[in-house]
Short mmCIF file of C-alpha atoms and ligand atoms in Angstrom, two decimals:
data_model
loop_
_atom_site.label_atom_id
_atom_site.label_comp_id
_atom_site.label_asym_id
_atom_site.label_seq_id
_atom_site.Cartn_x
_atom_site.Cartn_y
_atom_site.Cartn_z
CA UNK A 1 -16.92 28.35 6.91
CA UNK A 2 -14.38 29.33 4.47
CA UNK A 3 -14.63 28.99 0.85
CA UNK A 4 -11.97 26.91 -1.15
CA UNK A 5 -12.15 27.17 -4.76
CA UNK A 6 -10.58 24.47 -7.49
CA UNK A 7 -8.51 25.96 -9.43
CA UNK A 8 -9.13 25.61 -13.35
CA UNK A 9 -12.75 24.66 -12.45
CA UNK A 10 -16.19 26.85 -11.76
CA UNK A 11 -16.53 24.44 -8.24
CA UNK A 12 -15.59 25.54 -4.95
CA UNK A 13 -16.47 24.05 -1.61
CA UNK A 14 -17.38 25.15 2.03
CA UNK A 15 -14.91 23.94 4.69
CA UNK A 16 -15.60 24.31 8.26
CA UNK A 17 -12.18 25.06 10.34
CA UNK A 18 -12.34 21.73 11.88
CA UNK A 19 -12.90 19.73 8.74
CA UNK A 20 -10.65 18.81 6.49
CA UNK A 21 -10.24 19.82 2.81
CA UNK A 22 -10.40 16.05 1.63
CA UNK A 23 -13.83 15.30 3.59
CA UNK A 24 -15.26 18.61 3.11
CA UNK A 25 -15.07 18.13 -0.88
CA UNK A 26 -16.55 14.59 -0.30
CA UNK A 27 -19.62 15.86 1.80
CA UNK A 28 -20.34 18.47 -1.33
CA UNK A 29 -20.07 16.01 -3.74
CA UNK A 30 -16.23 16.72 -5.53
CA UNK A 31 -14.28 13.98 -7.00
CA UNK A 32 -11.19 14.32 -4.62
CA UNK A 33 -8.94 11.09 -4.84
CA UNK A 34 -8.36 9.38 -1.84
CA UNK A 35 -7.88 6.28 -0.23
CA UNK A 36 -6.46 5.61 3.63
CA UNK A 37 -8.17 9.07 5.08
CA UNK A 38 -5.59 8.93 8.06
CA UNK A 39 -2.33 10.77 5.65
CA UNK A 40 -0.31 7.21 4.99
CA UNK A 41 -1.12 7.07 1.34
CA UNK A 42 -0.28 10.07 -0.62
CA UNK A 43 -3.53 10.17 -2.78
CA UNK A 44 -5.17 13.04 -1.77
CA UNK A 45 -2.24 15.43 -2.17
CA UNK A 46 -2.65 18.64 -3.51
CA UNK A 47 -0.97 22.26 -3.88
CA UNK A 48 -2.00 25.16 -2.19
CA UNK A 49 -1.69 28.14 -4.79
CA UNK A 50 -3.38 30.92 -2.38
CA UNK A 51 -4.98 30.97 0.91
CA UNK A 52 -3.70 29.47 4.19
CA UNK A 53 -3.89 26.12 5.61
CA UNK A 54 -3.10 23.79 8.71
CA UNK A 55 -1.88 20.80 9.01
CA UNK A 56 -3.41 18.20 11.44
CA UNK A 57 -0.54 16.34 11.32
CA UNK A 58 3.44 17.25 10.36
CA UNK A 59 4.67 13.88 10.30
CA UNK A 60 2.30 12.25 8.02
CA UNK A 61 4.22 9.53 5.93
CA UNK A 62 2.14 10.22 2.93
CA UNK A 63 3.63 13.62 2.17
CA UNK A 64 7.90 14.04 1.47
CA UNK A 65 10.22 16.57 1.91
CA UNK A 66 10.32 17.54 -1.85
CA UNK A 67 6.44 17.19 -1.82
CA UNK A 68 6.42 20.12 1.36
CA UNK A 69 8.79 22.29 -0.56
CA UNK A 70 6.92 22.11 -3.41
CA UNK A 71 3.58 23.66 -1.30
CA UNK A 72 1.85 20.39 -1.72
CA UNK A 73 -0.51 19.19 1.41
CA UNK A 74 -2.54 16.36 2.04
CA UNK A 75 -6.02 16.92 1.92
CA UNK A 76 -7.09 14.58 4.87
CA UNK A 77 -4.46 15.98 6.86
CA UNK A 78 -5.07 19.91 6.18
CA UNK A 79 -7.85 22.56 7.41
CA UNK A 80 -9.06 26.16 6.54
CA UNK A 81 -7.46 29.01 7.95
CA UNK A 82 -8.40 31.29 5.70
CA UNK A 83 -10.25 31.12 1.81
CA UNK A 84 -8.32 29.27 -0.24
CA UNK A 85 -7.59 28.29 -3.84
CA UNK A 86 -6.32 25.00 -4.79
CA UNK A 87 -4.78 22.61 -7.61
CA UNK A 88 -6.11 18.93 -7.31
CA UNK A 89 -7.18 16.55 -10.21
CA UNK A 90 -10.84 15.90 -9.60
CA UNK A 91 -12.35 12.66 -10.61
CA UNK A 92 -15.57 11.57 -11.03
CA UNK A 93 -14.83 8.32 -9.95
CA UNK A 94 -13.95 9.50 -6.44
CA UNK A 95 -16.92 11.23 -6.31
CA UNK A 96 -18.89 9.54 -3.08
CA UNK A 97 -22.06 7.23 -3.84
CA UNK A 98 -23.41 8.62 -0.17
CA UNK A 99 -22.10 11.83 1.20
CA UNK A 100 -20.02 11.02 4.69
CA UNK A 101 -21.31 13.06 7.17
CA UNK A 102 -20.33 13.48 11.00
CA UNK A 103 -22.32 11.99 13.91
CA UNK A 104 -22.26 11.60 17.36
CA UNK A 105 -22.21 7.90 18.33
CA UNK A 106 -22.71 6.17 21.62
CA UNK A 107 -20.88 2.55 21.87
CA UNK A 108 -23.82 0.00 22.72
CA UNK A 109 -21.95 -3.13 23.32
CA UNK A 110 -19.07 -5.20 22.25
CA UNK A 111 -18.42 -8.98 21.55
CA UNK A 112 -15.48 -11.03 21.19
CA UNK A 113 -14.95 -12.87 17.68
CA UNK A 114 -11.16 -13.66 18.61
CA UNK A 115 -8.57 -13.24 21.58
CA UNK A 116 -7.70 -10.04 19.94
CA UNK A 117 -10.46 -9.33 17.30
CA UNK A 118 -13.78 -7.91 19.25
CA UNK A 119 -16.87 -6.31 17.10
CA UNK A 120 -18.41 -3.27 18.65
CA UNK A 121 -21.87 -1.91 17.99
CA UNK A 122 -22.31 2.01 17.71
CA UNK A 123 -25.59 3.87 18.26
CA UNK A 124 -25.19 7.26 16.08
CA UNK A 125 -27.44 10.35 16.44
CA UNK A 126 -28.14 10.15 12.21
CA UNK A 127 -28.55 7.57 10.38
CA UNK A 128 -25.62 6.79 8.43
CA UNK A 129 -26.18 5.70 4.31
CA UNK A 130 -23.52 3.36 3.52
CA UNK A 131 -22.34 0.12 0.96
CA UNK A 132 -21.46 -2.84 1.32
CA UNK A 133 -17.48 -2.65 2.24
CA UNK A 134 -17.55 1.06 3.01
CA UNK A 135 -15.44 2.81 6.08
CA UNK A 136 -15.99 5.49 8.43
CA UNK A 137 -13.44 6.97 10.69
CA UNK A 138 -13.91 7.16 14.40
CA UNK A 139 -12.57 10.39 16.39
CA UNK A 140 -11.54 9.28 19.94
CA UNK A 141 -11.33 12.03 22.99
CA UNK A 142 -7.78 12.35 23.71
CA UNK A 143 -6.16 10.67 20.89
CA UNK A 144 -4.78 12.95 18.09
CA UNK A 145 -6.64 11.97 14.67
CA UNK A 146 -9.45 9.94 13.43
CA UNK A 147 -8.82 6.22 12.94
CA UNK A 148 -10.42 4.51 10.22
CA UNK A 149 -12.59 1.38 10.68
CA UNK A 150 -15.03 -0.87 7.97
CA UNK A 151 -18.73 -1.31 8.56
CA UNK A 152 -19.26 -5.12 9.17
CA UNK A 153 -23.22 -4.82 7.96
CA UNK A 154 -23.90 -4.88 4.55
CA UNK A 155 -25.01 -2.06 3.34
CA UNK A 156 -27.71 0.05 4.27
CA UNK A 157 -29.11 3.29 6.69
CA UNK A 158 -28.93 2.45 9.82
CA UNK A 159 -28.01 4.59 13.29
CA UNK A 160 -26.63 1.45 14.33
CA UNK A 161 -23.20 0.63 13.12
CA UNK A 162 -20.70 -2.60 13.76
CA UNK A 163 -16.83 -2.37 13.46
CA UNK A 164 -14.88 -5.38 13.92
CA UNK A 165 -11.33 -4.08 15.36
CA UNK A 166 -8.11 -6.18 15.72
CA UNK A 167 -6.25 -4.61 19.12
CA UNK A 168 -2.91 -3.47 18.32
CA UNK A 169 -0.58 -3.60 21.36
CA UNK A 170 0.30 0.05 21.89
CA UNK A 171 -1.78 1.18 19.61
CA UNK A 172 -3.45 4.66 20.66
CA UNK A 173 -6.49 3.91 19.03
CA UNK A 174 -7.52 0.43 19.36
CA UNK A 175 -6.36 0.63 22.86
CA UNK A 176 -8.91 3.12 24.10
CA UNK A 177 -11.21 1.52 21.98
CA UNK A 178 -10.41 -1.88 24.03
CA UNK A 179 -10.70 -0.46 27.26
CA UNK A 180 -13.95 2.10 26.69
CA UNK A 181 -16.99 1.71 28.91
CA UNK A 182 -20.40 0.93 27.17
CA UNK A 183 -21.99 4.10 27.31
CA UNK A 184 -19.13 6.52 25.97
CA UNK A 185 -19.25 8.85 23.13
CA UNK A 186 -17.26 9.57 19.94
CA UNK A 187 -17.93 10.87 16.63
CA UNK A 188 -18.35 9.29 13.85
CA UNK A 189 -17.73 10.59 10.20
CA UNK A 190 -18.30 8.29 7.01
CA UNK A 191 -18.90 6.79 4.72
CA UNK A 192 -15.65 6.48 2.68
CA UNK A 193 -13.81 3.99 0.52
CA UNK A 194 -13.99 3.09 -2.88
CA UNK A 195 -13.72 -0.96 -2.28
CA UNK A 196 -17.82 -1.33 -1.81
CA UNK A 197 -19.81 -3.97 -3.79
CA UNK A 198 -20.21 -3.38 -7.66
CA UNK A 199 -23.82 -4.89 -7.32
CA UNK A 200 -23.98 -5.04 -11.33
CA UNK A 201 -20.78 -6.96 -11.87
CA UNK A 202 -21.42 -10.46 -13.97
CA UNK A 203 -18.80 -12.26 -12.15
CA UNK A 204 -18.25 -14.82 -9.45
CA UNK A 205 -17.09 -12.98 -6.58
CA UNK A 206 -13.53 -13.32 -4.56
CA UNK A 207 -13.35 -11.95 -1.28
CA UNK A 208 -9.83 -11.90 0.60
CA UNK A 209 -9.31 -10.55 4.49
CA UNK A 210 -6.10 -10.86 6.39
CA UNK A 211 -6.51 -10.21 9.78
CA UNK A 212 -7.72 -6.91 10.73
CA UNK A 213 -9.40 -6.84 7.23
CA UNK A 214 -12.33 -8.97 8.51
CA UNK A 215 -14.86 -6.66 8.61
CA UNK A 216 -15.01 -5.36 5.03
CA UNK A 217 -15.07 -8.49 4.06
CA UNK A 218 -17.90 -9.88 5.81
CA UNK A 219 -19.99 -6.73 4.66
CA UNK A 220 -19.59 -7.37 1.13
CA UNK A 221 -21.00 -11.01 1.68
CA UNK A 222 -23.91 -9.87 3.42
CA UNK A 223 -24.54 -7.10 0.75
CA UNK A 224 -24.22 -9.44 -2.10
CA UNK A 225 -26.18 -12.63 -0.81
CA UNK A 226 -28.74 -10.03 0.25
CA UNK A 227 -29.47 -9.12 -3.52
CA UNK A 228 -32.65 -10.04 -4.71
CA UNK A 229 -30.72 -10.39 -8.60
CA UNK A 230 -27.52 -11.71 -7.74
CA UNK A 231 -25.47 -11.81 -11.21
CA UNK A 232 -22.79 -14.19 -9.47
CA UNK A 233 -22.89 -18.38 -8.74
CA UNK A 234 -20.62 -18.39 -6.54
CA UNK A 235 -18.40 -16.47 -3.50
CA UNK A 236 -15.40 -17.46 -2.66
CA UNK A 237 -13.93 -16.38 0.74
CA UNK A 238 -10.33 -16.24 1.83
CA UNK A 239 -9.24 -15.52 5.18
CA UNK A 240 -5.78 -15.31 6.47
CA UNK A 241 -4.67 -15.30 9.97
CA UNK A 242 -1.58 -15.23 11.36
CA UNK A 243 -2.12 -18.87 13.89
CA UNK A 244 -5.16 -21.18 14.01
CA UNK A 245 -6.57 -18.92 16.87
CA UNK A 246 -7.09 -16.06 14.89
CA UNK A 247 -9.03 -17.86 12.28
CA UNK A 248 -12.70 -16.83 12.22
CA UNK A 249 -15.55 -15.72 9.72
CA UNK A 250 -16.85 -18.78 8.63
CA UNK A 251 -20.05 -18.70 10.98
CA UNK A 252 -20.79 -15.01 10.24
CA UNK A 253 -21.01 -16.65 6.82
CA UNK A 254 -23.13 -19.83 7.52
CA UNK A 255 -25.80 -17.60 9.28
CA UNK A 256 -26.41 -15.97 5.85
CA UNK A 257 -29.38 -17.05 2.89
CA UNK A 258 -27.63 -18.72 -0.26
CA UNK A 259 -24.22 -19.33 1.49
CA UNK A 260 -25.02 -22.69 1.38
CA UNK A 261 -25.54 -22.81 -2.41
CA UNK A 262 -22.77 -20.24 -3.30
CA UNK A 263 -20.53 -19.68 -1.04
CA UNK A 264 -16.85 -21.18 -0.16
CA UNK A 265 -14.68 -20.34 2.36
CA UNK A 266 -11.00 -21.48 2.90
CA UNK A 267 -8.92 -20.17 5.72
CA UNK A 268 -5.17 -19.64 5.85
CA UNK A 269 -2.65 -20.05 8.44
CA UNK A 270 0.56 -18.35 7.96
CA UNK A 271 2.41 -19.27 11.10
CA UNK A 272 1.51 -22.71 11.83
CA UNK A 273 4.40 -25.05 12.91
CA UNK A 274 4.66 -28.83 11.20
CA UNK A 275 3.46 -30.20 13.99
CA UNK A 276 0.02 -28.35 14.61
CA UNK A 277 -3.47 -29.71 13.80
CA UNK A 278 -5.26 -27.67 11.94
CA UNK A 279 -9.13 -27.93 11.52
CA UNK A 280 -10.87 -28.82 8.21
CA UNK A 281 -10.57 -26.48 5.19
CA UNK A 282 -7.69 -24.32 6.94
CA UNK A 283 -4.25 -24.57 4.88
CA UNK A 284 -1.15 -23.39 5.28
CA UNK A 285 0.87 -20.10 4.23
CA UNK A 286 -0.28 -16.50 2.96
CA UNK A 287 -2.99 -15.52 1.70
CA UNK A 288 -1.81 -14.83 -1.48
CA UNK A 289 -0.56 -18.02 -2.64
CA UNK A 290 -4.27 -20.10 -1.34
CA UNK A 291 -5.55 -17.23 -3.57
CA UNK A 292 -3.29 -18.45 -6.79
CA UNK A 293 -3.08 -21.93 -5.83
CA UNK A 294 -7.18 -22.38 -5.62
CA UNK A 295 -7.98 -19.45 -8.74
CA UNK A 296 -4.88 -18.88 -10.52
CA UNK A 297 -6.99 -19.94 -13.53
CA UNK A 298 -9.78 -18.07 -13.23
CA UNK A 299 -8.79 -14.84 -11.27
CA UNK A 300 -9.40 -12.36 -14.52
CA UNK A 301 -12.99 -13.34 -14.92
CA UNK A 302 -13.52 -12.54 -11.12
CA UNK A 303 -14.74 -9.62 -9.44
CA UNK A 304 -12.02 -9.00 -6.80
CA UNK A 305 -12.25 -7.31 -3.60
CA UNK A 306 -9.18 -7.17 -0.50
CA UNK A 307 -8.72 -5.73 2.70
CA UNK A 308 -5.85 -5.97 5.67
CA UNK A 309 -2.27 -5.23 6.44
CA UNK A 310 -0.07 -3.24 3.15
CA UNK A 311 2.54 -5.78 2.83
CA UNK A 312 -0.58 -8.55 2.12
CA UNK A 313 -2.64 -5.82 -0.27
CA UNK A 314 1.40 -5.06 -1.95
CA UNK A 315 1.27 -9.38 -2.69
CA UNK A 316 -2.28 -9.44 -3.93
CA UNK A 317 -1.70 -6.73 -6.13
CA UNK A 318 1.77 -8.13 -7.58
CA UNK A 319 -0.17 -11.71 -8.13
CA UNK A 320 -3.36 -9.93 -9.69
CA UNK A 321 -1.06 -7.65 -11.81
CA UNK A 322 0.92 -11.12 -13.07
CA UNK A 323 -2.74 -12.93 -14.07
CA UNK A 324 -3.69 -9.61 -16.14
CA UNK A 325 -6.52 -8.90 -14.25
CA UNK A 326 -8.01 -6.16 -15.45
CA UNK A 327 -8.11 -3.63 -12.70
CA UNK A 328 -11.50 -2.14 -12.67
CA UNK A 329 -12.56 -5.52 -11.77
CA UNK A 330 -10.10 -5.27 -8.78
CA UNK A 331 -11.22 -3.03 -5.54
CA UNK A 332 -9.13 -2.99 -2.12
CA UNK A 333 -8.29 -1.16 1.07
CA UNK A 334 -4.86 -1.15 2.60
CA UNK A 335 -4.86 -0.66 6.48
CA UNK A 336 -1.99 1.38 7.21
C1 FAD B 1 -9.35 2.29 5.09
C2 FAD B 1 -8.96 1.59 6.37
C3 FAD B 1 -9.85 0.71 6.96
C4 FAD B 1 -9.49 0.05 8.14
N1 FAD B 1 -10.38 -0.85 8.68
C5 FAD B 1 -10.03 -1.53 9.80
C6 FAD B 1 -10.92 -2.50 10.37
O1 FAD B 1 -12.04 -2.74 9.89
N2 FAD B 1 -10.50 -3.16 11.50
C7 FAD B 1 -9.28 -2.91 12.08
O2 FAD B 1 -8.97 -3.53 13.10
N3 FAD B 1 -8.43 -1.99 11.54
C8 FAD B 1 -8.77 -1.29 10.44
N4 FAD B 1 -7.91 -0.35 9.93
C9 FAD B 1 -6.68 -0.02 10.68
C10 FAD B 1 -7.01 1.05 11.74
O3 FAD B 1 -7.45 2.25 11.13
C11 FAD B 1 -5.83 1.44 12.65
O4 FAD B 1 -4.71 1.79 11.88
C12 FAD B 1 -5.45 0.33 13.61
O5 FAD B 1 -6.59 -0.04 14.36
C13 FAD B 1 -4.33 0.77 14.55
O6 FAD B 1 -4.77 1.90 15.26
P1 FAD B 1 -4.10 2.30 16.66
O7 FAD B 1 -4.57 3.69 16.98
O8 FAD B 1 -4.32 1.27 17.66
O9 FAD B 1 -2.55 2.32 16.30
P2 FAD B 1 -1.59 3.57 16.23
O10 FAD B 1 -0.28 3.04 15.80
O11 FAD B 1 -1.65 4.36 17.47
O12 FAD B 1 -2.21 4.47 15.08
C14 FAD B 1 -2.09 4.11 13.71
C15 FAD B 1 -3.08 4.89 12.90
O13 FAD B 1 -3.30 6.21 13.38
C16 FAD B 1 -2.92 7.22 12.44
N5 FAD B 1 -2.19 8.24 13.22
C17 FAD B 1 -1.18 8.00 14.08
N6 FAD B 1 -0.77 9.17 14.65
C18 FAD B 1 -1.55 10.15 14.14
C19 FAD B 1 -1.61 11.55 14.33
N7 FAD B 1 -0.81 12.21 15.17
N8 FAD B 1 -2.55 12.26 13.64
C20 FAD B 1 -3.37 11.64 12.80
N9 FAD B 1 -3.36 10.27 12.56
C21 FAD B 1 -2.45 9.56 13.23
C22 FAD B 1 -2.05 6.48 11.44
O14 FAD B 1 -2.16 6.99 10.12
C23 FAD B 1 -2.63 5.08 11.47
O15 FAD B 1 -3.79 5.02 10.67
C24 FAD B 1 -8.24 0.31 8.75
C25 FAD B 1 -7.37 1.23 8.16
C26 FAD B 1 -7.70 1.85 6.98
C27 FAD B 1 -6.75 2.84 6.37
S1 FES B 2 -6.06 9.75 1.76
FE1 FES B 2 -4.79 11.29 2.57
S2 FES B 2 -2.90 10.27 2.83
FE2 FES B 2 -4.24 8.67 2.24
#
C-alpha cells in the first residue's frame, strides 16, 4: 500500500499498486470528481506534485498533450509506484453514498432482451451496496482495462448483480462478454456514478435511454416505484433505438407495482424508413426531440435522469440547457 496525500488538505489515502488513485480515494471516502471511470472524460484529472505514478493507459482521450506536459494524470487511469502527493479539487458531492469495493463474480446466466442487447446475471463473492442507476466496472481476463456497465436492479445489497449490455461489433469487451461460458469469472468493482435516484426529489420523474443506456434506466424505475413514499405522480419513460427491432423496455416496466397508475412510456425510432409500420406508442426521430415535443413545457419542474451514446447525452444537454433547467435537477451518464 502506498500512501498518497492531498495536497492543501490533512487527508491522505491508501492505494494498493493495482488500484487506481481515482477508486482508491472513492473506497476511503474522498470527494474525487469523476464520471466515465474508463479515462474518456477528463474529470478526474489531477497533478502529480511528488511521488511516482503509472499510467494504465497512454492513449487515454481524456488527457492532452498540454495536459501531460503540464504533469497532470488521470486518476482512473494512474497507479502507485511509490508515496505520493497530489493536487485535485475534492468535492463533497463526489463523495460515494456506498464505498465501491472489488469482488470476484461468477456469470450465472444470460438472456436475450434484443438481437444485440442480452442481460447477464453475476453471482459476486460480497455483496455489493448499490442505488438505483449506479455502475460498476467489470475487469475481463485478457482484455486491457475495466469496462463500465449499469446495474439493471434497483437498488439494493445483493451478491447477485444484472447488466444489460448492447454488443459492439469489434468491441474487446462486449465481445468476450458475448461469447463467455456460464461459469467464468471476473471481477467486479463498484459502485460508481453520480446519476442514481434522488429518492427525496418533489418532482415527476423523466427517464431517457438510448440504446445501450437501457439498463440505468430501468433501475431507476424499479428503485422509485419501489418507494414506500413516492413524492412523484408520474414517470415518464423515453427510449430510443436506432430501428423498431431494437425497441424494448416496456415489459420490464409493466411487470412493476404502480406502473400502471404512474408510469408512461414512449419509444423512439430514429432510423425508420416512410414506409415501415411501427407498433403503437413508438414515434419517429431522436430522442431528444420526443423529449421536447411531449415536455418542452414542463421539463424544469422535472427531475431528469439520461443514459447512452455522447452525441445523444451532448443533445439532451443542449435542449435541457435551452428550457433553463436547473441542473441539480438534471443527472446523466455518457457511455463513451
Ligand atoms: C458510466 C458508463 C456506463 C455504461 N453502461 C453501459 C451499459 O449499461 N450497457 C452497455 O451496453 N454499455 C454501457 N457502457 C459502455 C461500455 O462501458 C463499453 O464502452 C461498451 O460496451 C463497448 O465496450 P467494448 O469493449 O466492446 O468496446 P471497445 O471499443 O473495445 O472498448 C471501449 C471502452 O473500453 C475502454 N478502453 C479501450 N481501450 C482501453 C485500454 N487500453 N485501457 C483501458 N480502457 C480501454 C474505453 O474507454 C471504452 O470505455 C457504459 C459506459 C460508461 C462510461
Ligand atoms: S473519470 Fe477518468 S477520464 Fe473519466
Amino acid at each position: 500500500m502506498f500512501q498518497i496525500q492531498i495536497d492543501g488538505s490533512s487527508k491522505q489515502f491508501s492505494c494498493a499498486p493495482d488500484d487506481t488513485i481515482l477508486r482508491a480515494a472513492l473506497r476511503a471516502g474522498i470527494g474525487f470528481p469523476y464520471e466515465c471511470n474508463v479515462g474518456s472524460c477528463g474529470n478526474c484529472k489531477f497533478e502529480l506534485l511528488e511521488g511516482e505514478l503509472q499510467n494504465t493507459w497512454e492513449q487515454a482521450p481524456g488527457l492532452s498533450e498540454k495536459d501531460r506536459s503540464k504533469n497532470r494524470w488521470l486518476g482512473c487511469q494512474s497507479q502507485p509506484c511509490a508515496n505520493a502527493r497530489i493536487k485535485m479539487r475534492e468535492m463533497e458531492h463526489y463523495a460515494p453514498i456506498h464505498p465501491p469495493l472489488k469482488t470476484q463474480a461468477q456469470l450465472l446466466s444470460k438472456r436475450e432482451i434484443t438481437h444485440d442487447l442480452h442481460e447477464f446475471t453475476f453471482e459476486c463473492d460480497q455483496a455489493m451496496t448499490f442505488a438505483s442507476g449506479q455502475y460498476a466496472l467489470i475487469h475481463f481476463a485478457g482484455v486491457p482495462g475495466p469496462r463500465a456497465y449499469s446495474m439493471s436492479q434497483g437498488g439494493s445489497s445483493s451478491k447477485r448483480v444484472d447488466f444489460q449490455v448492447r454488443l459492439i461489433p469489434g468491441g474487446v469487451g462486449t465481445e468476450k462478454l458475448f461469447t463467455m461460458p456460464v461459469g467464468e469469472q471476473v471481477e467486479i468493482d463498484g459502485p460508481y456514478g453520480m446519476a442514481y435516484l434522488r429518492q427525496d426529489a418533489p418532482r415527476d420523474i423523466l427517464l431517457v435511454g438510448g440504446g445501450s443506456g437501457l439498463a440505468p434506466m430501468i433501475s431507476l424505475a424499479r428503485g422509485a416505484l419501489a418507494l414506500a413514499e413516492p413524492k412523484f405522480k408520474n414517470i415518464h419513460f423515453i427510449y430510443g433505438a436506432r430501428e423498431a427491432r431494437d425497441v424494448c423496455g416496456l415489459d420490464m416496466l409493466e411487470e412493476l407495482p404502480q406502473w400502471k397508475t404512474m408510469g408512461h412510456y414512449t419509444a423512439v425510432v430514429s432510423n425508420a424508413s416512410e414506409q415501415e409500420t411501427l407498433s403503437k406508442g413508438t414515434e419517429r426521430g431522436y430522442v431528444h426531440e420526443a423529449v421536447a415535443r411531449l415536455h418542452a413545457d414542463e421539463l424544469a419542474q422535472m427531475e431528469i435522469y439520461f443514459a447512452g451514446p455522447a452525441l445523444m447525452a451532448q443533445a439532451m444537454i443542449k435542449l435541457l440547457v435551452d428550457q433553463k433547467v436547473p441542473m441539480n435537477q438534471v443527472h446523466f451518464d455518457q457511455f463513451y
